[in-house]
Coordinates of C-alpha atoms and ligand atoms in Angstrom, one line a residue:
M1 CA 92.5 -9.4 129.3
I2 CA 93.1 -6.8 132.0
S3 CA 96.7 -6.6 131.1
H4 CA 95.9 -6.2 127.5
F5 CA 93.7 -3.4 128.5
K6 CA 96.5 -1.8 130.5
K7 CA 98.8 -2.1 127.6
W8 CA 96.2 -0.5 125.3
I9 CA 95.7 2.4 127.8
S10 CA 99.5 2.9 127.9
I11 CA 99.8 3.1 124.2
L12 CA 96.9 5.5 124.1
L13 CA 98.3 7.6 126.7
T14 CA 101.8 7.6 124.8
L15 CA 99.9 8.7 121.6
T16 CA 98.0 11.5 123.5
L17 CA 101.3 12.7 124.8
I18 CA 102.8 12.6 121.3
A19 CA 99.7 14.5 119.9
G20 CA 100.0 17.0 122.6
C21 CA 103.7 17.7 121.7
A22 CA 104.8 16.9 125.1
P23 CA 108.4 15.7 125.3
K24 CA 108.7 12.4 123.8
P25 CA 109.0 9.5 126.3
I26 CA 112.3 7.9 125.3
E27 CA 111.1 4.3 125.6
V28 CA 108.6 4.7 122.7
N29 CA 109.6 3.5 119.4
E30 CA 107.6 5.7 117.1
D31 CA 107.7 3.2 114.2
E32 CA 106.6 0.5 116.4
V33 CA 103.5 2.4 117.4
L34 CA 102.8 3.4 113.8
F35 CA 103.1 -0.2 112.8
K36 CA 100.8 -1.5 115.4
K37 CA 98.2 1.2 114.5
I38 CA 98.4 0.2 110.8
A39 CA 97.8 -3.5 111.7
Q40 CA 94.7 -2.3 113.4
L41 CA 93.4 -1.2 110.0
V42 CA 93.6 -4.6 108.3
Q43 CA 91.5 -7.7 108.3
A44 CA 92.4 -11.2 107.4
E45 CA 90.4 -14.2 106.8
R46 CA 90.6 -17.0 109.4
N47 CA 91.8 -19.7 107.1
N48 CA 94.9 -17.6 106.2
F49 CA 95.6 -16.1 109.6
A50 CA 96.9 -18.6 111.9
Y51 CA 96.8 -17.7 115.8
V52 CA 100.5 -17.3 115.9
D53 CA 100.4 -14.7 113.3
S54 CA 98.6 -12.5 115.6
L55 CA 101.5 -12.4 117.9
E56 CA 103.6 -10.5 115.3
Y57 CA 100.8 -8.8 113.4
T58 CA 98.2 -7.6 115.7
L59 CA 95.6 -7.1 113.1
G60 CA 92.4 -5.2 113.9
S61 CA 90.1 -7.9 112.7
V62 CA 89.5 -11.4 111.4
L63 CA 86.6 -12.7 109.4
S64 CA 84.9 -15.8 108.2
G65 CA 84.2 -15.6 104.6
G66 CA 81.0 -17.0 103.1
G67 CA 80.9 -20.6 104.5
S68 CA 84.1 -20.4 106.4
H69 CA 83.7 -21.9 109.8
P70 CA 85.7 -23.6 112.5
T71 CA 86.2 -27.4 112.2
S72 CA 83.8 -27.9 115.0
N73 CA 80.9 -25.8 113.5
N74 CA 78.9 -25.3 116.6
A75 CA 78.8 -22.7 119.4
A76 CA 81.8 -24.1 121.3
G77 CA 83.8 -24.4 118.3
W78 CA 83.2 -20.8 117.2
R79 CA 83.9 -19.4 120.6
N80 CA 87.2 -21.2 120.8
L81 CA 88.2 -19.9 117.4
V82 CA 87.6 -16.2 118.5
S83 CA 89.1 -16.7 121.9
Q84 CA 92.2 -18.2 120.5
Y85 CA 92.9 -14.9 118.6
Q86 CA 92.1 -12.9 121.6
K87 CA 94.5 -14.8 123.6
Q88 CA 97.3 -13.7 121.4
S89 CA 96.3 -10.2 120.7
P90 CA 97.4 -7.3 122.8
T91 CA 94.4 -5.3 121.4
P92 CA 91.4 -7.5 121.1
I93 CA 90.3 -8.3 117.5
I94 CA 86.8 -7.8 116.2
Y95 CA 85.5 -10.9 114.6
G96 CA 83.1 -10.5 111.5
V97 CA 80.8 -12.8 109.6
D98 CA 78.1 -12.5 107.0
A99 CA 75.0 -13.4 108.9
V100 CA 72.8 -12.2 106.2
H101 CA 69.7 -14.3 107.0
G102 CA 70.3 -15.6 110.4
H103 CA 73.8 -16.8 111.5
N104 CA 74.1 -18.7 108.2
N105 CA 77.6 -20.0 108.4
L106 CA 76.8 -21.7 111.7
K107 CA 75.5 -25.3 111.5
G108 CA 72.1 -25.5 113.0
A109 CA 71.3 -21.8 113.0
T110 CA 67.7 -20.4 112.3
I111 CA 67.8 -19.5 108.7
F112 CA 65.5 -16.5 108.1
P113 CA 64.1 -15.7 104.7
H114 CA 66.5 -13.6 102.5
N115 CA 65.8 -9.8 102.5
I116 CA 63.6 -9.9 99.4
G117 CA 61.1 -12.0 101.2
L118 CA 61.3 -9.7 104.3
G119 CA 60.7 -6.8 101.9
A120 CA 57.3 -8.4 101.1
T121 CA 56.3 -8.2 104.8
Q122 CA 56.9 -4.5 105.0
D123 CA 56.8 -5.2 108.7
E124 CA 59.3 -3.1 110.7
D125 CA 58.6 -4.8 114.0
L126 CA 59.4 -8.2 112.5
L127 CA 62.7 -6.9 110.9
Y128 CA 63.6 -5.5 114.5
R129 CA 62.9 -8.9 116.0
I130 CA 64.9 -10.8 113.3
G131 CA 67.7 -8.3 113.9
V132 CA 67.6 -9.2 117.8
A133 CA 67.4 -13.0 117.0
T134 CA 70.4 -12.9 114.6
G135 CA 72.4 -10.8 116.9
K136 CA 71.9 -13.3 119.8
E137 CA 72.9 -16.3 117.6
V138 CA 75.9 -14.4 116.4
S139 CA 76.7 -13.3 120.0
A140 CA 76.4 -16.8 121.2
T141 CA 79.3 -17.8 119.1
G142 CA 81.5 -15.1 120.3
V143 CA 81.4 -13.2 117.0
H144 CA 81.1 -9.4 117.3
W145 CA 80.4 -8.1 113.8
N146 CA 77.8 -8.9 111.2
F147 CA 78.2 -7.6 107.7
A148 CA 74.5 -6.9 107.2
P149 CA 72.1 -5.7 106.3
T150 CA 72.5 -4.9 102.6
L151 CA 70.9 -1.6 101.9
A152 CA 71.0 -2.0 98.0
V153 CA 68.0 -0.6 96.3
A154 CA 68.2 -3.2 93.4
Q155 CA 66.8 -1.8 90.2
D156 CA 67.4 -4.8 87.8
I157 CA 66.4 -8.2 89.0
R158 CA 68.8 -10.0 86.7
W159 CA 71.4 -9.0 89.3
G160 CA 72.7 -12.0 91.2
R161 CA 72.3 -10.1 94.5
T162 CA 68.7 -9.1 94.0
Y163 CA 67.7 -11.4 96.9
E164 CA 69.9 -9.5 99.3
S165 CA 67.9 -6.4 98.6
Y166 CA 64.6 -5.7 100.4
S167 CA 63.0 -3.8 97.7
E168 CA 63.4 -1.7 94.4
D169 CA 61.8 1.1 96.4
H170 CA 64.1 3.1 98.7
N171 CA 61.4 3.7 101.3
I172 CA 61.0 0.0 102.0
V173 CA 64.7 -0.6 102.1
S174 CA 65.2 2.3 104.3
S175 CA 62.7 1.5 107.0
L176 CA 63.3 -2.2 107.1
G177 CA 67.2 -1.8 107.0
L178 CA 66.8 0.6 109.9
A179 CA 64.4 -1.8 111.9
Y180 CA 67.1 -4.5 111.4
I181 CA 70.1 -2.3 112.3
K182 CA 68.5 -1.3 115.5
G183 CA 67.4 -4.9 116.5
L184 CA 70.8 -6.3 115.7
Q185 CA 72.8 -3.5 117.4
S186 CA 70.6 -3.8 120.5
T187 CA 72.2 -7.2 121.1
G188 CA 75.7 -5.7 121.3
I189 CA 76.7 -6.8 117.8
A190 CA 77.8 -4.3 115.1
A191 CA 75.9 -4.0 112.0
T192 CA 77.2 -3.1 108.6
A193 CA 75.3 -1.0 106.0
K194 CA 76.4 -2.3 102.7
H195 CA 77.5 -1.8 99.8
F196 CA 78.0 1.9 99.7
L197 CA 77.0 3.2 97.4
A198 CA 74.5 2.4 94.5
D199 CA 75.4 -1.3 94.4
G200 CA 71.7 -1.9 93.2
A201 CA 71.9 0.6 90.4
T202 CA 74.4 -1.0 88.1
K203 CA 73.5 -1.3 84.4
F204 CA 73.7 -4.4 82.4
N205 CA 75.1 -3.8 79.0
P206 CA 76.6 -6.7 77.3
D207 CA 77.8 -4.8 74.3
S208 CA 80.1 -2.6 76.3
G209 CA 81.1 -5.4 78.7
Y210 CA 79.1 -3.9 81.6
K211 CA 78.0 -6.5 84.2
L212 CA 75.4 -6.2 86.9
D213 CA 77.4 -7.6 89.9
Q214 CA 80.5 -5.3 90.6
G215 CA 79.3 -3.2 87.5
D216 CA 78.9 0.6 86.9
A217 CA 75.9 2.8 88.0
P218 CA 75.6 5.5 85.3
L219 CA 73.5 7.9 87.2
D220 CA 72.9 11.6 87.9
E221 CA 73.7 12.8 91.4
E222 CA 70.1 13.7 92.1
T223 CA 69.0 10.2 91.5
L224 CA 71.9 8.7 93.4
R225 CA 71.1 10.7 96.4
R226 CA 67.2 10.5 96.4
I227 CA 67.2 6.6 95.8
H228 CA 70.5 5.0 96.9
L229 CA 71.9 7.2 99.4
Y230 CA 68.6 7.7 101.2
P231 CA 68.7 4.5 103.2
Y232 CA 72.3 5.4 104.5
Y233 CA 71.0 8.6 106.1
E234 CA 68.5 6.6 108.1
A235 CA 71.0 3.9 109.0
I236 CA 73.5 6.5 110.2
Q237 CA 71.3 9.2 111.7
E238 CA 68.5 7.1 113.2
G239 CA 70.2 3.7 113.4
E240 CA 73.6 4.8 114.5
V241 CA 75.0 2.0 112.4
L242 CA 78.6 1.2 113.5
T243 CA 80.2 0.1 110.2
V244 CA 79.8 0.7 106.5
M245 CA 81.1 -1.6 103.7
I246 CA 82.1 0.0 100.4
S247 CA 80.8 -1.5 97.0
Y248 CA 82.9 -3.2 94.5
S249 CA 80.8 -1.3 92.0
S250 CA 81.5 2.0 90.3
I251 CA 79.5 5.4 89.7
N252 CA 79.9 6.8 86.4
G253 CA 83.2 4.9 85.8
E254 CA 84.6 5.8 89.3
K255 CA 85.3 2.8 91.6
L256 CA 83.7 3.6 94.9
H257 CA 86.7 2.1 96.7
G258 CA 88.8 5.1 95.3
S259 CA 86.1 7.7 95.7
K260 CA 87.1 10.4 98.2
Y261 CA 84.1 12.3 97.2
W262 CA 81.6 9.7 98.1
I263 CA 83.4 8.2 101.2
T264 CA 85.1 11.2 102.9
D265 CA 83.0 14.1 101.7
V266 CA 79.6 12.6 101.6
L267 CA 79.4 9.6 104.0
K268 CA 81.8 11.0 106.6
G269 CA 81.3 14.6 106.2
E270 CA 77.7 15.2 104.9
L271 CA 76.1 12.3 106.7
G272 CA 78.3 12.5 109.7
F273 CA 79.2 8.9 109.9
K274 CA 81.4 8.3 112.9
G275 CA 81.9 4.5 112.7
L276 CA 84.4 2.6 110.6
V277 CA 84.4 2.1 106.8
I278 CA 85.6 -1.3 105.6
S279 CA 86.5 -2.3 102.1
D280 CA 84.9 -5.3 100.5
W281 CA 86.8 -8.7 99.9
E282 CA 90.0 -7.9 98.1
A283 CA 88.1 -4.9 96.4
I284 CA 91.1 -2.6 96.4
H285 CA 92.7 -4.8 93.9
Q286 CA 90.2 -3.5 91.3
L287 CA 91.8 0.0 91.6
E288 CA 94.5 0.7 89.2
G289 CA 98.1 0.3 89.9
S290 CA 100.4 -1.5 92.2
L291 CA 99.5 -2.8 95.6
Y292 CA 101.2 0.4 96.9
Q293 CA 99.1 2.6 94.7
Q294 CA 95.8 0.7 95.6
I295 CA 96.5 1.1 99.4
V296 CA 97.2 4.8 99.0
Q297 CA 94.1 5.5 96.9
S298 CA 91.6 3.6 99.1
M299 CA 93.0 4.7 102.4
N300 CA 93.2 8.4 101.1
A301 CA 89.6 8.0 99.9
G302 CA 88.6 7.3 103.5
I303 CA 88.5 3.5 104.0
D304 CA 89.4 2.8 107.6
M305 CA 90.0 -1.0 107.4
L306 CA 91.0 -3.2 104.5
M307 CA 89.5 -6.6 104.0
Q308 CA 92.4 -8.5 102.7
P309 CA 91.8 -12.2 103.5
F310 CA 95.0 -13.5 102.0
N311 CA 97.7 -10.9 101.6
W312 CA 97.1 -9.0 105.0
K313 CA 100.9 -9.2 105.7
S314 CA 102.0 -7.3 102.7
V315 CA 99.1 -4.9 103.1
V316 CA 100.4 -3.9 106.6
D317 CA 103.9 -3.6 105.4
T318 CA 103.1 -1.6 102.2
M319 CA 100.8 0.7 104.2
F320 CA 103.6 1.3 106.6
R321 CA 106.0 2.3 103.8
A322 CA 103.3 4.5 102.3
V323 CA 102.9 6.5 105.6
K324 CA 106.7 6.7 105.9
N325 CA 106.7 8.2 102.4
N326 CA 104.0 10.7 103.2
D327 CA 101.7 9.2 100.7
I328 CA 99.2 8.5 103.3
S329 CA 99.1 11.2 106.1
R330 CA 99.6 10.4 109.7
E331 CA 96.4 12.2 110.3
R332 CA 94.5 9.8 108.0
I333 CA 95.9 6.9 110.0
D334 CA 94.9 8.3 113.2
D335 CA 91.4 8.9 112.0
A336 CA 91.1 5.4 110.8
Y337 CA 92.7 4.0 114.0
E338 CA 90.4 6.0 116.1
R339 CA 87.3 4.7 114.1
V340 CA 88.3 1.2 114.6
M341 CA 88.9 1.8 118.4
Y342 CA 85.6 3.6 118.6
V343 CA 83.7 0.6 117.2
K344 CA 85.6 -1.8 119.5
T345 CA 84.9 0.5 122.4
Q346 CA 81.2 0.6 121.7
L347 CA 81.2 -3.2 121.7
G348 CA 83.0 -3.5 124.9
L349 CA 85.9 -5.3 123.4
L350 CA 88.6 -2.9 124.9
D351 CA 87.3 -3.2 128.6
N352 CA 86.3 -6.9 128.2
T353 CA 82.6 -6.1 128.7
F354 CA 81.3 -7.7 125.6
E355 CA 78.8 -10.2 126.6
M356 CA 78.1 -13.4 124.8
A357 CA 74.5 -14.6 124.6
N358 CA 73.8 -18.1 126.0
E359 CA 74.1 -20.8 123.4
S360 CA 70.7 -22.1 124.0
V361 CA 69.3 -19.2 121.8
I362 CA 70.7 -21.0 118.6
N363 CA 67.7 -22.2 116.8
S364 CA 65.7 -21.9 120.0
N365 CA 61.9 -22.6 119.8
E366 CA 61.4 -18.8 120.0
H367 CA 63.7 -18.2 117.0
K368 CA 62.0 -21.0 114.9
A369 CA 58.6 -19.5 115.7
L370 CA 59.9 -16.0 114.5
A371 CA 61.3 -17.5 111.3
R372 CA 57.9 -19.2 110.7
E373 CA 56.0 -16.0 111.2
A374 CA 58.5 -14.3 108.8
V375 CA 57.9 -16.9 106.2
A376 CA 54.1 -16.6 106.5
K377 CA 54.2 -12.9 106.1
S378 CA 56.6 -13.0 103.1
L379 CA 54.4 -15.1 100.9
V380 CA 52.8 -13.2 98.0
L381 CA 49.7 -14.7 96.5
L382 CA 49.5 -13.7 92.7
K383 CA 46.6 -15.9 91.6
N384 CA 43.9 -17.9 93.2
Q385 CA 41.1 -19.2 91.0
N386 CA 38.0 -21.0 92.0
Q387 CA 39.3 -20.6 95.6
V388 CA 41.7 -23.4 95.4
L389 CA 43.4 -21.8 98.4
P390 CA 43.0 -22.3 101.2
L391 CA 43.5 -26.1 101.1
Q392 CA 41.4 -28.4 103.2
K393 CA 43.5 -30.1 105.9
T394 CA 41.9 -33.4 105.0
A395 CA 43.0 -32.9 101.3
K396 CA 44.9 -35.6 99.5
I397 CA 48.0 -33.8 97.9
L398 CA 50.6 -34.7 95.4
L399 CA 53.9 -32.9 95.8
I400 CA 56.1 -32.5 92.8
G401 CA 59.0 -30.4 91.6
P402 CA 62.6 -29.7 92.9
G403 CA 61.5 -27.5 95.8
I404 CA 59.4 -30.0 97.6
D405 CA 62.0 -31.5 100.0
N406 CA 65.1 -29.5 99.7
A407 CA 66.1 -26.9 102.5
G408 CA 69.3 -25.9 100.4
L409 CA 67.1 -24.6 97.5
A410 CA 64.7 -23.0 99.9
S411 CA 67.6 -21.0 101.5
G412 CA 69.6 -20.0 98.6
G413 CA 73.2 -18.5 98.6
W414 CA 74.9 -17.6 101.8
T415 CA 73.7 -20.7 103.6
F416 CA 76.2 -23.0 105.2
S417 CA 78.5 -22.2 102.2
W418 CA 79.0 -19.1 100.2
Q419 CA 77.1 -20.3 97.1
G420 CA 74.6 -22.2 99.2
E421 CA 73.6 -25.9 99.3
N422 CA 72.0 -28.1 96.8
S423 CA 70.4 -30.4 99.4
S424 CA 69.1 -30.5 103.0
Q425 CA 72.1 -32.5 104.2
N426 CA 73.9 -29.6 105.9
L427 CA 70.6 -28.1 107.2
P428 CA 69.3 -30.8 109.4
Q429 CA 67.5 -28.2 111.6
A430 CA 65.2 -27.2 108.6
T431 CA 61.7 -28.2 108.1
T432 CA 61.2 -28.7 104.3
L433 CA 57.9 -28.1 102.5
K434 CA 57.3 -31.8 102.4
K435 CA 57.7 -32.2 106.3
A436 CA 55.4 -29.2 106.8
F437 CA 52.7 -30.7 104.7
E438 CA 53.1 -34.1 106.3
A439 CA 52.7 -32.7 109.8
V440 CA 49.4 -31.0 109.0
A441 CA 48.0 -33.9 107.0
S442 CA 48.9 -36.5 109.6
A443 CA 47.2 -34.5 112.4
H444 CA 44.0 -34.0 110.3
G445 CA 43.6 -37.2 108.3
G446 CA 44.9 -35.7 104.9
M447 CA 47.3 -37.5 102.6
I448 CA 50.5 -36.3 101.2
T449 CA 52.4 -38.2 98.5
T450 CA 55.2 -37.6 96.0
D451 CA 54.3 -40.6 93.9
R452 CA 53.1 -39.4 90.6
S453 CA 51.3 -42.7 89.9
K454 CA 48.8 -41.7 92.6
I455 CA 47.6 -38.7 90.6
N456 CA 44.1 -40.1 90.2
E457 CA 43.7 -40.4 93.9
V458 CA 44.6 -36.9 94.9
D459 CA 42.5 -33.6 95.1
V460 CA 45.3 -31.2 94.3
V461 CA 48.8 -30.9 93.0
I462 CA 51.3 -28.8 94.6
L463 CA 54.1 -27.8 92.0
A464 CA 57.1 -26.5 93.9
L465 CA 59.5 -24.8 91.4
A466 CA 62.9 -23.8 92.4
E467 CA 66.1 -21.7 91.4
L468 CA 69.5 -23.3 92.0
P469 CA 71.3 -21.6 94.9
Y470 CA 73.9 -18.8 93.9
A471 CA 75.6 -15.8 95.5
E472 CA 77.1 -12.6 93.9
E473 CA 78.1 -12.6 90.2
V474 CA 77.3 -16.4 89.9
G475 CA 73.6 -15.3 90.0
D476 CA 73.6 -12.7 87.3
A477 CA 71.1 -13.9 84.9
T478 CA 70.2 -12.9 81.3
D479 CA 67.2 -15.2 80.9
L480 CA 64.6 -15.0 83.7
S481 CA 62.3 -17.7 82.2
L482 CA 61.4 -20.7 84.3
T483 CA 64.0 -22.8 82.3
G484 CA 66.5 -19.9 82.1
S485 CA 69.8 -18.9 84.0
M486 CA 70.0 -20.6 87.4
M487 CA 66.7 -22.4 87.4
H488 CA 66.7 -26.0 88.5
P489 CA 66.8 -28.5 85.7
D490 CA 64.0 -30.6 87.0
N491 CA 61.4 -27.7 86.8
Q492 CA 60.3 -28.4 83.2
D493 CA 59.5 -32.0 83.7
A494 CA 57.3 -31.1 86.7
I495 CA 55.6 -28.2 84.9
N496 CA 54.6 -30.7 82.1
F497 CA 53.3 -33.3 84.4
A498 CA 51.2 -30.7 86.3
K499 CA 49.7 -29.4 83.1
T500 CA 48.5 -32.7 81.9
S501 CA 47.3 -33.9 85.4
N502 CA 43.7 -32.6 85.1
K503 CA 43.8 -31.6 88.7
P504 CA 43.9 -28.3 90.4
V505 CA 47.5 -27.0 90.5
V506 CA 48.9 -24.8 93.2
T507 CA 52.4 -23.7 92.2
I508 CA 55.0 -22.3 94.7
L509 CA 58.0 -20.6 93.4
T510 CA 61.1 -20.6 95.5
A511 CA 63.6 -18.1 94.0
G512 CA 65.6 -15.0 94.7
R513 CA 63.6 -12.9 92.3
P514 CA 60.6 -12.9 90.2
R515 CA 60.8 -15.2 87.2
L516 CA 58.7 -15.2 83.9
I517 CA 55.6 -16.9 84.5
H518 CA 52.9 -15.3 82.2
E519 CA 52.8 -18.2 79.7
E520 CA 52.4 -20.9 82.4
L521 CA 50.2 -19.1 84.8
K522 CA 47.0 -20.0 82.8
D523 CA 47.7 -23.6 83.6
W524 CA 47.9 -23.1 87.3
D525 CA 44.9 -22.3 89.6
A526 CA 47.0 -20.6 92.3
F527 CA 50.4 -19.1 92.2
V528 CA 52.4 -18.2 95.5
M529 CA 55.8 -16.5 95.5
A530 CA 57.8 -18.0 98.4
W531 CA 61.2 -16.1 97.7
L532 CA 64.2 -17.9 99.5
Y533 CA 62.2 -18.6 102.8
G534 CA 65.0 -20.6 104.7
S535 CA 64.5 -23.2 107.4
E536 CA 60.9 -22.9 108.5
A537 CA 58.5 -24.2 105.5
A538 CA 55.7 -24.5 108.2
G539 CA 55.1 -20.8 107.6
I540 CA 54.1 -21.8 104.2
T541 CA 51.6 -24.5 105.2
D542 CA 50.2 -22.1 107.9
V543 CA 49.0 -19.9 105.1
L544 CA 48.2 -22.4 102.4
Y545 CA 45.9 -24.3 104.8
G546 CA 44.3 -21.1 105.9
D547 CA 45.3 -20.7 109.5
L548 CA 46.6 -17.3 108.5
D549 CA 45.8 -15.3 105.4
F550 CA 48.2 -14.0 102.9
T551 CA 49.5 -10.5 103.7
G552 CA 52.7 -10.2 101.6
K553 CA 52.9 -7.6 98.8
L554 CA 55.5 -7.6 95.9
P555 CA 58.6 -5.8 96.9
F556 CA 59.7 -5.7 93.2
T557 CA 57.8 -5.2 90.0
W558 CA 57.0 -8.4 88.3
P559 CA 58.3 -8.7 84.7
K560 CA 56.8 -10.1 81.5
T561 CA 60.2 -10.1 79.7
S562 CA 63.9 -10.4 80.7
N563 CA 64.3 -6.7 79.9
T564 CA 64.1 -5.9 83.6
D565 CA 66.0 -2.7 83.4
V566 CA 63.0 -0.7 82.5
I567 CA 60.4 -1.9 85.0
S568 CA 61.3 -0.5 88.4
S569 CA 58.7 1.8 89.9
Q570 CA 61.8 4.1 90.5
N571 CA 62.6 4.4 86.9
S572 CA 61.4 7.5 85.1
Q573 CA 61.5 5.6 81.8
R574 CA 59.4 2.8 83.1
D575 CA 57.8 0.6 80.4
V576 CA 54.4 -0.6 81.6
N577 CA 54.1 -3.0 78.8
Q578 CA 56.7 -5.2 80.3
I579 CA 55.1 -5.5 83.5
L580 CA 52.9 -8.5 84.8
F581 CA 52.2 -7.4 88.3
D582 CA 53.1 -4.0 89.9
I583 CA 55.0 -3.7 93.0
G584 CA 52.7 -3.7 96.0
Y585 CA 50.4 -6.4 94.5
G586 CA 49.3 -9.3 96.5
L587 CA 46.0 -11.1 97.0
K588 CA 44.3 -12.5 100.0
T589 CA 42.1 -15.6 100.2
R590 CA 39.2 -13.9 102.2
Ligands
LIG601 C1 80.7 -9.6 99.5 C2 80.3 -9.0 100.9 C3 80.7 -9.8 102.0 C4 82.2 -10.1 101.9 C5 82.8 -11.0 103.0 C6 82.1 -10.0 99.6 O1 82.4 -10.8 98.4 O2 80.4 -8.6 98.4 O3 79.0 -8.8 100.9 O4 80.4 -9.0 103.1 O5 82.4 -10.7 100.7 O6 82.2 -12.4 102.9
LIG602 C1 84.2 -16.0 100.2 C2 83.1 -15.0 100.3 C3 83.6 -13.8 99.5 C4 83.9 -14.2 98.0 C5 84.4 -13.1 97.3 C6 84.5 -16.4 98.7 O1 85.4 -17.3 98.7 O2 83.9 -17.1 100.9 O3 83.0 -14.6 101.6 O4 82.6 -13.0 99.5 O5 84.9 -15.4 98.1 O6 84.8 -13.4 95.9

C-alpha cells in the first residue's frame, strides 16, 4: 500500500509539473497519464469487473448493485472482496453499496425502517444514531461509500420509491437527511445525497406516457428550489456530504444527467459542492445519441464519475477519445479527477488510514436496540376505538394476514436483494411480528395463535396486512386500494375473516406508503401504520402492549382516492376532499 501511495504521489507531482508548465519530464507518457485519470472517473459493478481487470484498467470505483454480494456474504467475504481489488490497484478504489436502511446487502445486518418510517419519527437524534450504526456495519465489511440518503421530497405516493423518501415536506427531508449524513460520515464512510434533482416531483400522466419513476418534473424554478433543492443546501453546507448522485428523471423535459445548468451552475457553483458527482446506474444511456455523445454530454454537464456497471471498458476508451478530440476539455477531466481524489483523501484511502470497524458491530445488541427504538417511534396510530389499545399482556390473540410472520415483507425492497424478499428465509436475524408477540405473551401468561378455528377463544384479532416487496419502477402503482397494485394477494381473505369474527380487530399495515383504507376502517377498532419496519418487530409490541406510547406522526398526507397527485401539503392546488388524514396526524393511547 505504501508503494501505491508513492506511485500516486509521483503521478501527482508529474501532473503538478505539467500544470506548472515546467519542462516535461521525458519519462512521462502523457496519454498514459490521461488514460489513468479517465479510468478513475468510471465505476464498474463487481460482477462484471474481475480483479485482473483492475490491473489494466485502474478504475476509480467498484460497486455492489442492489443485492450483489460476495459468495461468502459475511464480513470476511466482503473484506476479502474489497481487498482483492485494492491489491491490484495502484490507486485504491472506493467501494460503494446501497446501504439504504442498514447494510441491507449483507446477510445478518440490522435492517432499519425505510426512510418513510423514519420520517414519521421526526427525530434527528435517532437519524444521527442510525447513520452511525449503518456506517459502522458498512465499515466493518471494508466498504467505503454508501449511496444514501435519498433526499427525494416525494409528492405523489404512487411512485415506487416513496418509501425511500422521508416525507412530502422538504423541511422534514432536510433535517432528517442532514442528521443521517452527519452520523454516517462521522464513521468515516462517504454519504450520497440522491437523486439530484426533483426525483420526487415527477408527474404521472398515462395519456402522454409520463411515468413516475425516472419520469419528468414539470415545475417552475421557484418551486424546484424552494422544495426540491432545499435539502441539498443543508446536506452540502451543513453536512459536507461527500458525494451527490444524479437523478434518472428530467426537469421540464431536460434529463438531469445532461444538465450543465443544474449540475455545474447550481450544484457546484451556487451551492459550492466540492465533492464528487456520480451518475446513476447506466443512466447516461438515456441521453440522446451514441455512447460517445452520451459521455460527452454528461461529463460536460459536470458529472465526475460514471456508474457503468457493464460497459466500463468502452466507456474509458470512448472518454479517452473524446478528450483527444477536444470534445471534453482536459480542465473538465482534471476537475473530475481532483474531486474523486478529494473524496478518496477525505476517507483516508490514499494514505491507507481508512479504518474498518470491528465486525462485532454487525447486528450487535446495541444496533438491534436502536432499530427497535426506531420501529417504536415510527408507528402511527390512526384509529383507536374503545381503547382497544394498549393490549393486555395476558390477552389471548389471534394473528392473521400475510404480515404476521414474514421479515421480507416487513423490510420491503433493497433488502438482501434489489427487489426485496418474499419470506424470512434470508433474514434469519429478524424478529418477526409473530415472534415479538410470542415473546411478550409467554412472559406474561398470554396466548398467541395463528389458528383461525380458535376464534371463539381469543380476546382480539391482529390483522397484519402487507404490500409485496418492490424497488424503483416495479413499485409504481396506479391503484392504491388494499387489493390494488403491489398488495399481497392474501390480504383480502384475512380482511374478510376479521370482519365477520365478532372480535375487536387491530389492523397493522406494513407498506411503503399509505394505502386506501377509508372503506375498511369502520370494521376495525384500531389501525396502526407500521411502514416497512425491518428486522425488529419487537418495537411494534413495545407500543401495542403499552410499554411505550405512540409518538409517530404521518410524514405524508393520507389519501381517500388514488388521485394522489393533488394531496401533498406542498401542492398549491391541494384538493382537501381527497384527504383522509392530514400530514402530521397521529394519535396516542394516553
Ligand atoms: C438507483 C440508485 C442506486 C443505484 C445503484 C439505481 O438504479 O436508482 O438509487 O444507488 O441503482 O444500485
Ligand atoms: C441492480 C440495482 C440497480 C438496478 C437498476 C439492478 O440489477 O441490482 O442496483 O439499481 O439494476 O436497474
